[in-house]
Coordinates of C-alpha atoms in Angstrom, one line a residue:
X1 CA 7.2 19.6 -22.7
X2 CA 8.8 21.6 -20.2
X3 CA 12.2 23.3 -20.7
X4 CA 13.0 21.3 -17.2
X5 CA 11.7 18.5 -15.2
X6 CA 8.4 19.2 -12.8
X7 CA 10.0 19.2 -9.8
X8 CA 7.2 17.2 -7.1
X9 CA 8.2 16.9 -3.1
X10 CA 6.0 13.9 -2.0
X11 CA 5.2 14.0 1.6
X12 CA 5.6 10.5 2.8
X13 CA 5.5 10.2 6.6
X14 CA 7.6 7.4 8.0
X15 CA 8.5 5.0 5.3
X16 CA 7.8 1.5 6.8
X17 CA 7.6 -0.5 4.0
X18 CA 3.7 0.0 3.3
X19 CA 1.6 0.1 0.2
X20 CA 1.6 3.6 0.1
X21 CA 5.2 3.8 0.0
X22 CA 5.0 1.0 -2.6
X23 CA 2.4 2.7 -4.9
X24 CA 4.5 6.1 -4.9
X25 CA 7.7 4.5 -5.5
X26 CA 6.6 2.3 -8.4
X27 CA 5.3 5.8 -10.0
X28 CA 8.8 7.1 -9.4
X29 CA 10.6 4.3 -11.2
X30 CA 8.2 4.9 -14.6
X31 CA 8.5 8.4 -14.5
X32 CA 10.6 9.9 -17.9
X33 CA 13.1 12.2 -15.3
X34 CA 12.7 14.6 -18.5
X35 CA 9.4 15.8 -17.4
X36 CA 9.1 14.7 -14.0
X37 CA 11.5 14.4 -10.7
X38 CA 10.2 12.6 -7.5
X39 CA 11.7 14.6 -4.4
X40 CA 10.6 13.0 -1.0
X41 CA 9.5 14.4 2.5
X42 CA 10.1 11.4 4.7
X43 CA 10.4 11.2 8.9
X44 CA 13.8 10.7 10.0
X45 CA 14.4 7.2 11.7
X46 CA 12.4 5.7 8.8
X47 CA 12.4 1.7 9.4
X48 CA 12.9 0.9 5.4
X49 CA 14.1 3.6 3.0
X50 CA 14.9 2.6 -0.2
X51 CA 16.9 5.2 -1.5
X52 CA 18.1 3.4 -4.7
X53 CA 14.4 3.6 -5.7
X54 CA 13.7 6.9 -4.8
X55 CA 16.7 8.6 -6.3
X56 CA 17.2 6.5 -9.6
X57 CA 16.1 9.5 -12.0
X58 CA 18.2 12.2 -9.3
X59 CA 15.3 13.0 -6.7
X60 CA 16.1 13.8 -3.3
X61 CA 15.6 12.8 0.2
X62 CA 14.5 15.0 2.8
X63 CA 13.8 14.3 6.2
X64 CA 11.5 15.8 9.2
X65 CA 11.1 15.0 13.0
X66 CA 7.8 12.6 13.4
X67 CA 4.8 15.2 13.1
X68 CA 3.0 12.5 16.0
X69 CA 5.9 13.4 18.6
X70 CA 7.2 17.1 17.5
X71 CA 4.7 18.6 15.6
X72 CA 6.2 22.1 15.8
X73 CA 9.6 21.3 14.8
X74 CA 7.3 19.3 11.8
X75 CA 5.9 22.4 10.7
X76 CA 9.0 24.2 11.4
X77 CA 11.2 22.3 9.1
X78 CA 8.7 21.8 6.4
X79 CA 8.2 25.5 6.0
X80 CA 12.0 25.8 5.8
X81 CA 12.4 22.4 3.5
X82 CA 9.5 24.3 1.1
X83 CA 10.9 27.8 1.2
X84 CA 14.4 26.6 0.3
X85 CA 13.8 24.0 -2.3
X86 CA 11.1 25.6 -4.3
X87 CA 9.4 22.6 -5.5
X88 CA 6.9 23.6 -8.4
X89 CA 4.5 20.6 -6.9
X90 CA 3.9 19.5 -3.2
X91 CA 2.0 16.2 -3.2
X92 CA 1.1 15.1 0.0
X93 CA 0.0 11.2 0.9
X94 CA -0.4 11.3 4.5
X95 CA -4.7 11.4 4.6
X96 CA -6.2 13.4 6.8
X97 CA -2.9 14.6 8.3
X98 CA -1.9 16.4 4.4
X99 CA -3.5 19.5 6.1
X100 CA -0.1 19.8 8.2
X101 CA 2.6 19.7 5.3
X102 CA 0.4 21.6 2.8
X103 CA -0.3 24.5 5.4
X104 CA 3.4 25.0 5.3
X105 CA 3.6 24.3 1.8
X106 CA 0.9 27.4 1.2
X107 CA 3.1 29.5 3.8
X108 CA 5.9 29.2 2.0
X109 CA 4.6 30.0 -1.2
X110 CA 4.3 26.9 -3.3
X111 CA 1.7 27.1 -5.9
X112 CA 0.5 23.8 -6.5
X113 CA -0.2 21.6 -3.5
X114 CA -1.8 18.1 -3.8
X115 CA -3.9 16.4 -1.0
X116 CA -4.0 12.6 -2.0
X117 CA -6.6 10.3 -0.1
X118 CA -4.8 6.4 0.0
X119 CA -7.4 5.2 2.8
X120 CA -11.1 5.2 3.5
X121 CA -11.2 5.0 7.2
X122 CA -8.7 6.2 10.1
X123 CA -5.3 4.9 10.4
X124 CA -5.2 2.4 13.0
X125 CA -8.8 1.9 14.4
X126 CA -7.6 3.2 17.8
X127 CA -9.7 5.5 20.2
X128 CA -6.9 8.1 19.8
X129 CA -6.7 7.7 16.3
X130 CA -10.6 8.3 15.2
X131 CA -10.3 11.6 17.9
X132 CA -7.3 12.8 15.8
X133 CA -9.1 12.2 12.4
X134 CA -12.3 13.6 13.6
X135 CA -10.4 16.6 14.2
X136 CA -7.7 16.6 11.2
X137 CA -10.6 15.3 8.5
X138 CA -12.4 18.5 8.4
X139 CA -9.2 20.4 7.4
X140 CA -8.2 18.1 4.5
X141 CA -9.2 20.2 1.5
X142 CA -7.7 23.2 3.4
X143 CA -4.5 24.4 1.9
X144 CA -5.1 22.1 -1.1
X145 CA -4.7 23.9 -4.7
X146 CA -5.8 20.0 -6.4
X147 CA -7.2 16.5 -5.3
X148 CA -6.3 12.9 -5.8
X149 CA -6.6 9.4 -4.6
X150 CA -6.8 6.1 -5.4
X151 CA -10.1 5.2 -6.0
X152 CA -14.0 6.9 -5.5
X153 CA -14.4 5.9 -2.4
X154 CA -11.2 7.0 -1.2
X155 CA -11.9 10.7 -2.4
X156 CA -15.5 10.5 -0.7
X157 CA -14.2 9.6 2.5
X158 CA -11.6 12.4 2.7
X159 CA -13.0 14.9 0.2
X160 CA -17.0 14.6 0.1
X161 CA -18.9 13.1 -2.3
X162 CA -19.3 16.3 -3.5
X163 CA -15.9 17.0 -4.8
X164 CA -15.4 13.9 -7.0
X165 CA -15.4 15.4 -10.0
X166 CA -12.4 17.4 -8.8
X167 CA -10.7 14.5 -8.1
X168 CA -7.4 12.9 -10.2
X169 CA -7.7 9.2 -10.0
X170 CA -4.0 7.8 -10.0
X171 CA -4.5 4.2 -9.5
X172 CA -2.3 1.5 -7.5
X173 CA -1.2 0.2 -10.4
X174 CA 2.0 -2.3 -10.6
X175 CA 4.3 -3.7 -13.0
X176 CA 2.3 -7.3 -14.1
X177 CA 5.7 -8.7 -15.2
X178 CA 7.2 -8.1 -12.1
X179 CA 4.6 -10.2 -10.3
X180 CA 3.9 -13.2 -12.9
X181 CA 4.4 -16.4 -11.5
X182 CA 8.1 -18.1 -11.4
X183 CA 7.9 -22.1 -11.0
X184 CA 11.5 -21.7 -9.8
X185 CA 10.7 -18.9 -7.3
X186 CA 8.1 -21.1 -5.7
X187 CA 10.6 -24.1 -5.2
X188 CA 13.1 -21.9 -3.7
X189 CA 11.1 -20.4 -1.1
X190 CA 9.0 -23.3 -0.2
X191 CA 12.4 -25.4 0.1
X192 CA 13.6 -22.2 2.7
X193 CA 10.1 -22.6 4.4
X194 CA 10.6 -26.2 4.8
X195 CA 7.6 -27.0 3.0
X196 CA 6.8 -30.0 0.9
X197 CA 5.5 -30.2 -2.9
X198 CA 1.6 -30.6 -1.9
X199 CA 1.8 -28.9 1.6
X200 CA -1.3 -26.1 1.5
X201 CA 0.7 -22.5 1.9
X202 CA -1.5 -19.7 3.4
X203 CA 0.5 -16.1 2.5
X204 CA -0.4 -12.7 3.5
X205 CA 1.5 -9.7 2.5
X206 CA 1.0 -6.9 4.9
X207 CA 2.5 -4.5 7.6
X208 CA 1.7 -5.6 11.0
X209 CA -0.8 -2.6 11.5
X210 CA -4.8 -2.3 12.7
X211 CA -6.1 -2.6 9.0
X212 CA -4.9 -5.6 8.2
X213 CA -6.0 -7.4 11.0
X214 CA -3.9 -10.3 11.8
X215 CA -6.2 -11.4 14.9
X216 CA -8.6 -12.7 12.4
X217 CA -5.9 -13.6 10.1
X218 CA -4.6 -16.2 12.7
X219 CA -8.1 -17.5 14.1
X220 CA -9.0 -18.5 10.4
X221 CA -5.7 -20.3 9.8
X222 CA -6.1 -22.2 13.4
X223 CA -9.3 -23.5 11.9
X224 CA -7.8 -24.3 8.5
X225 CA -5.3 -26.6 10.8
X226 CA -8.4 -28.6 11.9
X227 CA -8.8 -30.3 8.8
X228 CA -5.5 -29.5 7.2
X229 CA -2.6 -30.1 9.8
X230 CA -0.5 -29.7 7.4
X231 CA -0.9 -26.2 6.8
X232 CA 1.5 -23.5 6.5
X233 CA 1.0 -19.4 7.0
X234 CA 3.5 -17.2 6.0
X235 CA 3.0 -13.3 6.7
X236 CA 5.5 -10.4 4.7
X237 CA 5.5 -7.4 6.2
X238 CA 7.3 -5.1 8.9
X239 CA 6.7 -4.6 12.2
X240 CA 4.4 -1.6 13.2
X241 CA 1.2 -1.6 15.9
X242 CA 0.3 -5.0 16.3
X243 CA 2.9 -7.6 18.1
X244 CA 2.0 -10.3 15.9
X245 CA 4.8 -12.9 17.6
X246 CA 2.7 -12.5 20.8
X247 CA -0.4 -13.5 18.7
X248 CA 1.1 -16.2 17.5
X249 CA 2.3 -17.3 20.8
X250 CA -0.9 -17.0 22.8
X251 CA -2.4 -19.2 20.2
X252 CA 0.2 -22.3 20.0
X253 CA 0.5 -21.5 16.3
X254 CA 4.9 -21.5 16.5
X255 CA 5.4 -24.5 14.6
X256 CA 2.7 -23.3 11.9
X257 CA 3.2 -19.8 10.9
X258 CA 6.5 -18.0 10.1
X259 CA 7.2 -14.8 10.3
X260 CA 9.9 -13.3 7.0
X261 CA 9.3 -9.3 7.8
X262 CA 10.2 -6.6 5.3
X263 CA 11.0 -8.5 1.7
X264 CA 11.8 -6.8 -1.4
X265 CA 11.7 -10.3 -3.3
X266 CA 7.6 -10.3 -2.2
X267 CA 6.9 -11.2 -6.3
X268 CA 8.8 -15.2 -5.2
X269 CA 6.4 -15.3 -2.0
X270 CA 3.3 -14.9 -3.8
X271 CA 4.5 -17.8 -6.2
X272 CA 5.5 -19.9 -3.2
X273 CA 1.9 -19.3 -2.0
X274 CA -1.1 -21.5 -3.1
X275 CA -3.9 -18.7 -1.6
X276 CA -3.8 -15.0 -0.3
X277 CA -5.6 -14.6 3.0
X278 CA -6.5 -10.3 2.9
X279 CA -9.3 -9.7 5.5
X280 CA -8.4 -6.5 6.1
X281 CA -10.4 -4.0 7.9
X282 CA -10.4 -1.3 5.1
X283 CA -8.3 -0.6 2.3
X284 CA -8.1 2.6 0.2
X285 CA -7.3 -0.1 -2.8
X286 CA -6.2 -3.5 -1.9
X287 CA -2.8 -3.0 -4.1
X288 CA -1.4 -7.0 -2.5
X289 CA -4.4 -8.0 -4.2
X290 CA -3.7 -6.9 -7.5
X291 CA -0.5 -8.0 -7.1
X292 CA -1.4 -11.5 -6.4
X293 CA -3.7 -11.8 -9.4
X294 CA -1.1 -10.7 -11.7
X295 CA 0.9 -13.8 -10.4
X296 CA -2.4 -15.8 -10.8
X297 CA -2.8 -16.3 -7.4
X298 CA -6.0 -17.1 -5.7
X299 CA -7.6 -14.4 -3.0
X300 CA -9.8 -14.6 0.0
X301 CA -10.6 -10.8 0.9
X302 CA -12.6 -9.1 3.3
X303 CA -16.1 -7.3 1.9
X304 CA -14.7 -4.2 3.4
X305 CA -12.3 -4.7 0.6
X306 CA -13.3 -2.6 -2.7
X307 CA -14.4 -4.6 -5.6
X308 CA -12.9 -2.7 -7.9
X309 CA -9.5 -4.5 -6.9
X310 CA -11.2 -7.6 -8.5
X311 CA -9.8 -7.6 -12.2
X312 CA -9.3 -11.6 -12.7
X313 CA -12.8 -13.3 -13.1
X314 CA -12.6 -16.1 -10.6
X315 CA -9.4 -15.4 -9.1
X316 CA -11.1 -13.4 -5.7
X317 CA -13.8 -14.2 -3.6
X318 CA -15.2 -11.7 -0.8
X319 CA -16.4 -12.7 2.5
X320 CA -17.6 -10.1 5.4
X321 CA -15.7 -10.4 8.5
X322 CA -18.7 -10.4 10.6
X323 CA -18.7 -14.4 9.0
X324 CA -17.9 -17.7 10.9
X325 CA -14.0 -18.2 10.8
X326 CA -15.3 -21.9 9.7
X327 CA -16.6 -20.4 6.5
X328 CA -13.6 -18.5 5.9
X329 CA -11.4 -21.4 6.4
X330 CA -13.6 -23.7 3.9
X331 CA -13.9 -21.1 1.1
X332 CA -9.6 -20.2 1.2
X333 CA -9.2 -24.0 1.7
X334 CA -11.5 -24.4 -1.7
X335 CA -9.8 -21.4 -3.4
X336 CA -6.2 -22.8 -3.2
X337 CA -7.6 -25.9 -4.5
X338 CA -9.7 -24.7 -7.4
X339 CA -6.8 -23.1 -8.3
X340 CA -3.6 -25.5 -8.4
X341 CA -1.6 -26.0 -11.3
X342 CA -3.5 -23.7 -13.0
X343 CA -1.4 -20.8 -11.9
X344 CA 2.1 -20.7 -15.1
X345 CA 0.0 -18.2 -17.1
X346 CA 1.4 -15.0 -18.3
X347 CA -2.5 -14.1 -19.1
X348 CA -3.0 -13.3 -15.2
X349 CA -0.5 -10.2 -15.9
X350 CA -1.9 -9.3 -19.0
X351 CA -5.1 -9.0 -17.8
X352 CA -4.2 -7.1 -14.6
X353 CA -2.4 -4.4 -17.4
X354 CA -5.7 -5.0 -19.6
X355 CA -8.1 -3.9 -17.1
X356 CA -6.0 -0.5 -16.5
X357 CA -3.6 -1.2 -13.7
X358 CA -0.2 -1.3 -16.0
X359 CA 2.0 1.6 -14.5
X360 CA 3.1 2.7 -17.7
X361 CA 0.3 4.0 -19.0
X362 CA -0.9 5.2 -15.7
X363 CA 2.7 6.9 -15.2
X364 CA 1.8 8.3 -18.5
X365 CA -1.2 9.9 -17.5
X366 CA 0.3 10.9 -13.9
X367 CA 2.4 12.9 -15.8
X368 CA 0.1 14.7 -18.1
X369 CA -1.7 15.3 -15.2
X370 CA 0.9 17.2 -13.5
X371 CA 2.2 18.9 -16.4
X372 CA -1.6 20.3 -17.0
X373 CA -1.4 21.9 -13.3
X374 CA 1.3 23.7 -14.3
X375 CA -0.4 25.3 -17.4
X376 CA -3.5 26.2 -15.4

């Protein structure tokens, strides 16, 4: 062990409530302040910053103008952030766009700098998105000292094939506990919602962004309500890209979906729901999903979604989007059904922990990891 803590500046972006922020933030909570200290590099006029969480073992908080609307003052403050602070680690989560922060993490003379790949396409699916990642995603291993990501095909996309071997793996993992299913939870919500005992409840557990594609989300509910009028969706998440009240309104869907935003209590929604709708357009690892299993609930997901975020047998199916909404309707309609009463089961947790997605010992080895850089 060190004589102090590692001191590691994460370079977050805006913090908006998303699973990045999520996945980062539960490794902060399990680290042992000891060996390690989370520092965070966040945009000012961040929309959710949870500062409890991200200074409960004395980290700090620093923040940056938007790199998207003043990329030199970005660069500008980084470089002075970096030179000042002298953090022994820069770990940088932003994708293609790490090439920024770490530049100005090399310039200012920081000797370990971490690119970390979360994703495995471009941000938002928009024209002037793919022209800034075609541009940014050539310059991602530049100014990197060490690689991570989430999963395989997370490092291929931003690192090359190639360079896997290179790669630290520091999976999404979660807290099972946290998420296990509460009997009491679901009654409280539901009764909030307005819903009855043996009303079907359709959940999804997202930011309202491009990748999680709540067009699709809403066309396969409207054809759930064909055969079950009784319906309810529910969608978590916080604003971003997509105006998801205007797709609800241009589809008469008011009475049927409700809209609850940013929640830290998300564990009580996903035991309120009786299926997880998840068709998202990629995923660098679909963290809600593992989630939900650990609370035993049932998943529909998209085939773009990686099947390595399967870890209950029986508990996820994969459909490809490119499928009838019909067929997606039937088979989440099916799931939620296959799947009631069958969901007070502290085994769902255990097995999500079992199959190597417990954060402590992923914490654990997040921390060797790190303390290993510093000996090389």
């Amino acid at each position: 062990m060190h004589s102090q803590p590692i001191h590691v500046m994460h370079v977050m972006g805006g913090m908006t409530g998303g699973g990045i922020e999520s996945v980062v933030l539960n490794y902060c909570r399990h680290m042992d302040p000891r060996r390690v200290v989370f520092d965070f590099l966040v945009h000012d006029h961040s929309p959710v910053l949870p500062v409890r969480d991200m200074t409960i073992h004395g980290g700090r908080i620093f923040t940056v103008p938007s790199y998207d609307r003043y990329p030199v003052q970005y660069l500008r403050e980084c470089e002075r952030i970096f030179r000042r602070e002298h953090p022994d680690i820069v770990h940088a989560h932003m994708n293609a766009w790490n090439v920024l922060s770490l530049g100005m993490a090399h310039v200012a003379g920081v000797p370990i700098r971490v690119a970390h790949s979360h994703t495995t396409s471009n941000a938002t699916g928009s024209a002037r998105s793919m022209i800034k990642s075609l541009i940014t995603k050539p310059w991602s291993r530049s100014h990197a000292t060490h690689y991570a990501a989430c999963t395989a095909q997370a490092a291929s996309w931003l690192f090359g094939a190639h360079h896997l071997s290179q790669v630290f793996l520091m999976r999404n993992a979660v807290e099972p506990g946290r998420f296990a299913f509460d009997a009491h939870a679901r009654k409280t919500v539901r009764r909030e919602l307005g819903l009855t005992d043996g009303q079907l409840h359709i959940g999804h557990v997202g930011r309202f962004s491009y990748p999680k594609n709540h067009p699709f989300i809403l066309d396969v509910f409207a054809d759930l309500l064909r055969c079950r009028p009784d319906a309810h969706l529910t969608l978590v998440g916080e604003q971003n890209d997509v105006d998801v009240p205007a797709l609800i309104r241009e589809r008469n869907l008011e009475r049927h979906v409700t809209v609850v935003g940013f929640r830290n209590d998300v564990s009580a929604y996903y035991s309120a729901f009786d299926a997880l709708l998840f068709p998202s357009h990629y995923e660098g690892f679909g963290m809600v999903g593992v989630e939900a299993q650990a609370n035993g609930l049932p998943v529909l997901m998209s085939s773009n979604i990686s099947m390595d975020a399967d870890l209950v047998p029986g508990l996820v199916k994969h459909l490809p989007l490119e499928a009838d909404v019909t067929l997606w309707s039937q088979t989440l309609e099916k799931l939620a059904y296959d799947h009631v009463g069958n969901r007070d089961d502290a085994a769902y947790a255990a097995t999500v922990a079992e199959r190597g997605y417990g954060i402590q010992a992923n914490a654990e080895s997040l921390m060797q990891w790190y303390e290993s850089l510093l000996v090389t």
